[in-house]
Structures are given as C-alpha cells and as structure tokens.
Amino acid sequence: MRESEIQHKIITYLEKLGFYVVKIIQTNKNGWPDIQAHKKGETIFIEVKNEKGIVSELQKYRHKQLTEQGFKVIIATNLKNIQDAITN
C-alpha cells in the first residue's frame, strides 16, 4: 500500500475521533513527520511509512527533538499502529 493511502486512512480515523489533523506538505524543517494530530491541548506527530519504508537518520533526529519537548511521535506502517498507540 502506498504511503498516501495509509495517510488517508489514518487521517480519516483520527478525525472521526475528534482530532484536528494536519497533513504536512512542506516545512522549513526537513525530516518533519507527515501528520500532526491535535486534540484537547495534545499534539501527536505521525511518521507514515509503507511496509518497505525506512526512517532516515534525519527523521530519527527530528523525532528525538520532538520527544525531548514532550511530544508523542508515532511511526506508522498501517492504521492498526495508530489504533494501538491511541488506546494505550
């Protein structure tokens, strides 16, 4: 499945849960996660990869920066990854 298809499923699911979801197209920070989901003062950053996708070193660095600031970062290869992370 293409990353865009996975992203669409994730965005639809999160919006049904009441999240305000933003798909990042372009930013001044290379390696920034693909999706931001906001709800009740919490922001979750989501990096979407297909089954064969690899998280780059720059992406790992950005994820570390975000987690050090207290944000949750999820790497998702399918909708179930998000469902599991949200319920835990």
Coordinates of N, CA and C in Angstrom, one line a residue:
M1 N 0.8 -1.2 0.0 CA 0.0 0.0 0.0 C 0.9 1.2 0.0
R2 N 0.5 2.2 -0.8 CA 1.3 3.5 -0.8 C 1.1 4.3 0.5
E3 N 2.1 5.1 0.8 CA 2.1 5.9 2.0 C 0.9 6.9 2.0
S4 N 0.5 7.4 0.8 CA -0.6 8.3 0.7 C -1.9 7.6 1.1
E5 N -2.0 6.3 0.8 CA -3.2 5.6 1.1 C -3.3 5.3 2.6
I6 N -2.1 5.0 3.2 CA -2.0 4.8 4.7 C -2.4 6.1 5.4
Q7 N -1.8 7.2 4.9 CA -2.1 8.5 5.5 C -3.5 8.9 5.4
H8 N -4.2 8.6 4.3 CA -5.6 8.9 4.2 C -6.4 8.1 5.3
K9 N -6.1 6.8 5.4 CA -6.8 6.0 6.4 C -6.6 6.6 7.8
I10 N -5.4 6.9 8.1 CA -5.0 7.5 9.5 C -5.8 8.8 9.7
I11 N -5.7 9.7 8.7 CA -6.4 11.0 8.9 C -7.9 10.8 9.1
T12 N -8.5 10.0 8.3 CA -10.0 9.7 8.4 C -10.3 9.2 9.8
Y13 N -9.5 8.2 10.3 CA -9.7 7.6 11.6 C -9.6 8.6 12.7
L14 N -8.5 9.4 12.7 CA -8.3 10.4 13.8 C -9.3 11.5 13.8
E15 N -9.8 11.9 12.6 CA -10.8 12.9 12.5 C -12.1 12.4 13.1
K16 N -12.4 11.1 12.9 CA -13.6 10.6 13.5 C -13.5 10.5 15.0
L17 N -12.3 10.5 15.5 CA -12.1 10.5 17.0 C -12.1 12.0 17.5
G18 N -12.2 12.9 16.7 CA -12.3 14.3 17.1 C -11.0 15.1 17.1
F19 N -9.9 14.5 16.5 CA -8.7 15.2 16.3 C -8.8 16.2 15.2
Y20 N -8.0 17.3 15.3 CA -7.8 18.3 14.2 C -6.5 17.8 13.6
V21 N -6.6 17.3 12.4 CA -5.4 16.7 11.7 C -4.9 17.5 10.6
V22 N -3.6 17.7 10.6 CA -2.9 18.4 9.6 C -1.9 17.5 8.9
K23 N -2.0 17.5 7.5 CA -1.0 16.7 6.7 C 0.0 17.7 6.3
I24 N 1.2 17.5 6.7 CA 2.3 18.4 6.4 C 2.8 18.2 4.9
I25 N 2.8 19.2 4.1 CA 3.2 19.1 2.7 C 4.6 19.6 2.6
Q26 N 4.9 20.7 3.2 CA 6.2 21.3 3.1 C 6.5 22.1 4.4
T27 N 7.7 22.1 4.8 CA 8.1 22.8 6.0 C 9.5 23.3 5.9
N28 N 10.0 24.2 6.8 CA 11.3 24.6 6.7 C 12.3 23.6 7.5
K29 N 11.7 22.6 8.0 CA 12.5 21.6 8.8 C 12.4 20.2 8.0
N30 N 13.5 19.9 7.3 CA 13.5 18.6 6.6 C 13.4 17.5 7.6
G31 N 12.8 16.4 7.3 CA 12.7 15.3 8.2 C 11.5 15.4 9.1
W32 N 10.6 16.4 9.0 CA 9.5 16.6 9.9 C 8.5 15.5 9.6
P33 N 7.8 15.0 10.7 CA 6.7 14.0 10.5 C 5.6 14.4 9.5
D34 N 5.0 13.4 8.9 CA 4.0 13.6 7.9 C 2.7 14.3 8.4
I35 N 2.3 13.9 9.6 CA 1.0 14.2 10.1 C 1.1 14.8 11.5
Q36 N 0.3 15.8 11.8 CA 0.1 16.3 13.1 C -1.3 16.2 13.5
A37 N -1.6 15.6 14.7 CA -3.0 15.4 15.2 C -3.1 16.1 16.5
H38 N -4.1 17.0 16.6 CA -4.3 17.9 17.8 C -5.6 17.6 18.4
K39 N -5.6 17.5 19.7 CA -6.9 17.3 20.5 C -6.7 17.6 21.9
K40 N -7.5 18.5 22.4 CA -7.5 18.9 23.9 C -6.1 19.2 24.4
G41 N -5.4 20.1 23.7 CA -4.1 20.5 24.1 C -3.0 19.5 23.9
E42 N -3.2 18.4 23.3 CA -2.2 17.4 23.0 C -1.9 17.4 21.5
T43 N -0.7 17.2 21.1 CA -0.3 17.1 19.7 C 0.5 15.8 19.6
I44 N 0.1 15.0 18.6 CA 0.8 13.7 18.2 C 1.3 13.9 16.9
F45 N 2.6 13.6 16.7 CA 3.3 13.6 15.4 C 3.3 12.2 14.9
I46 N 3.0 12.0 13.6 CA 3.0 10.7 13.0 C 3.8 10.7 11.7
E47 N 4.8 9.8 11.7 CA 5.6 9.5 10.5 C 5.0 8.3 9.9
V48 N 4.6 8.4 8.6 CA 4.0 7.3 7.9 C 5.0 6.7 6.9
K49 N 5.1 5.4 7.0 CA 6.0 4.6 6.0 C 5.2 3.5 5.5
N50 N 5.5 3.1 4.3 CA 4.9 1.8 3.8 C 5.7 0.7 4.4
E51 N 5.3 -0.6 4.0 CA 5.9 -1.7 4.6 C 7.5 -1.8 4.4
K52 N 7.9 -1.2 3.3 CA 9.3 -1.2 2.9 C 10.0 0.1 3.3
G53 N 9.3 1.0 3.8 CA 9.9 2.4 4.1 C 10.8 2.3 5.2
I54 N 11.8 3.2 5.2 CA 12.9 3.3 6.2 C 12.9 4.7 6.8
V55 N 12.9 4.8 8.1 CA 13.0 6.1 8.7 C 14.5 6.5 8.6
S56 N 14.7 7.7 8.0 CA 16.0 8.2 7.8 C 16.6 8.7 9.1
E57 N 17.9 8.9 9.0 CA 18.6 9.4 10.2 C 18.1 10.8 10.6
L58 N 17.9 11.6 9.6 CA 17.3 13.0 9.9 C 15.9 12.9 10.5
Q59 N 15.1 12.0 10.0 CA 13.8 11.8 10.6 C 13.9 11.3 12.1
K60 N 14.8 10.4 12.3 CA 15.1 10.0 13.7 C 15.5 11.1 14.6
Y61 N 16.3 12.0 14.1 CA 16.8 13.2 14.8 C 15.6 14.1 15.1
R62 N 14.8 14.3 14.1 CA 13.6 15.2 14.4 C 12.7 14.6 15.4
H63 N 12.5 13.3 15.3 CA 11.6 12.6 16.3 C 12.2 12.7 17.7
K64 N 13.5 12.6 17.8 CA 14.1 12.8 19.1 C 13.9 14.2 19.6
Q65 N 14.1 15.2 18.8 CA 13.8 16.6 19.2 C 12.4 16.8 19.7
L66 N 11.5 16.2 19.0 CA 10.1 16.3 19.4 C 9.8 15.6 20.7
T67 N 10.3 14.4 20.9 CA 10.0 13.7 22.1 C 10.7 14.4 23.3
E68 N 11.9 15.0 23.1 CA 12.5 15.7 24.2 C 11.7 16.9 24.6
Q69 N 10.9 17.4 23.7 CA 10.0 18.5 24.1 C 8.7 18.0 24.7
G70 N 8.5 16.7 24.8 CA 7.4 16.2 25.5 C 6.3 15.7 24.5
F71 N 6.5 15.7 23.2 CA 5.5 15.3 22.3 C 5.6 13.8 22.0
K72 N 4.5 13.2 21.6 CA 4.4 11.8 21.3 C 4.7 11.7 19.8
V73 N 5.5 10.8 19.4 CA 5.8 10.6 18.0 C 5.6 9.1 17.7
I74 N 4.8 8.9 16.6 CA 4.4 7.5 16.3 C 4.9 7.3 14.8
I75 N 5.5 6.1 14.6 CA 5.9 5.7 13.3 C 4.8 4.6 12.9
A76 N 4.1 4.9 11.8 CA 3.0 4.0 11.5 C 3.2 3.5 10.1
T77 N 3.0 2.1 9.9 CA 3.1 1.5 8.6 C 1.6 1.0 8.2
N78 N 0.7 1.2 9.2 CA -0.7 0.9 8.9 C -1.6 1.5 10.0
L79 N -2.9 1.5 9.8 CA -3.8 2.1 10.7 C -3.8 1.5 12.0
K80 N -3.6 0.2 12.1 CA -3.5 -0.5 13.4 C -2.5 0.1 14.3
N81 N -1.3 0.5 13.8 CA -0.3 1.1 14.6 C -0.9 2.3 15.4
I82 N -1.7 3.1 14.7 CA -2.3 4.3 15.3 C -3.3 3.9 16.3
Q83 N -4.2 3.0 15.9 CA -5.2 2.5 16.8 C -4.6 2.0 18.1
D84 N -3.6 1.2 18.0 CA -2.9 0.7 19.2 C -2.3 1.8 20.1
A85 N -1.6 2.7 19.4 CA -1.0 3.8 20.1 C -2.0 4.8 20.8
I86 N -3.1 5.0 20.2 CA -4.1 5.9 20.8 C -4.8 5.2 22.0
T87 N -5.0 3.9 21.9 CA -5.7 3.2 23.0 C -4.8 2.9 24.2
N88 N -3.5 3.0 24.0 CA -2.6 2.7 25.1 C -2.1 4.0 25.8

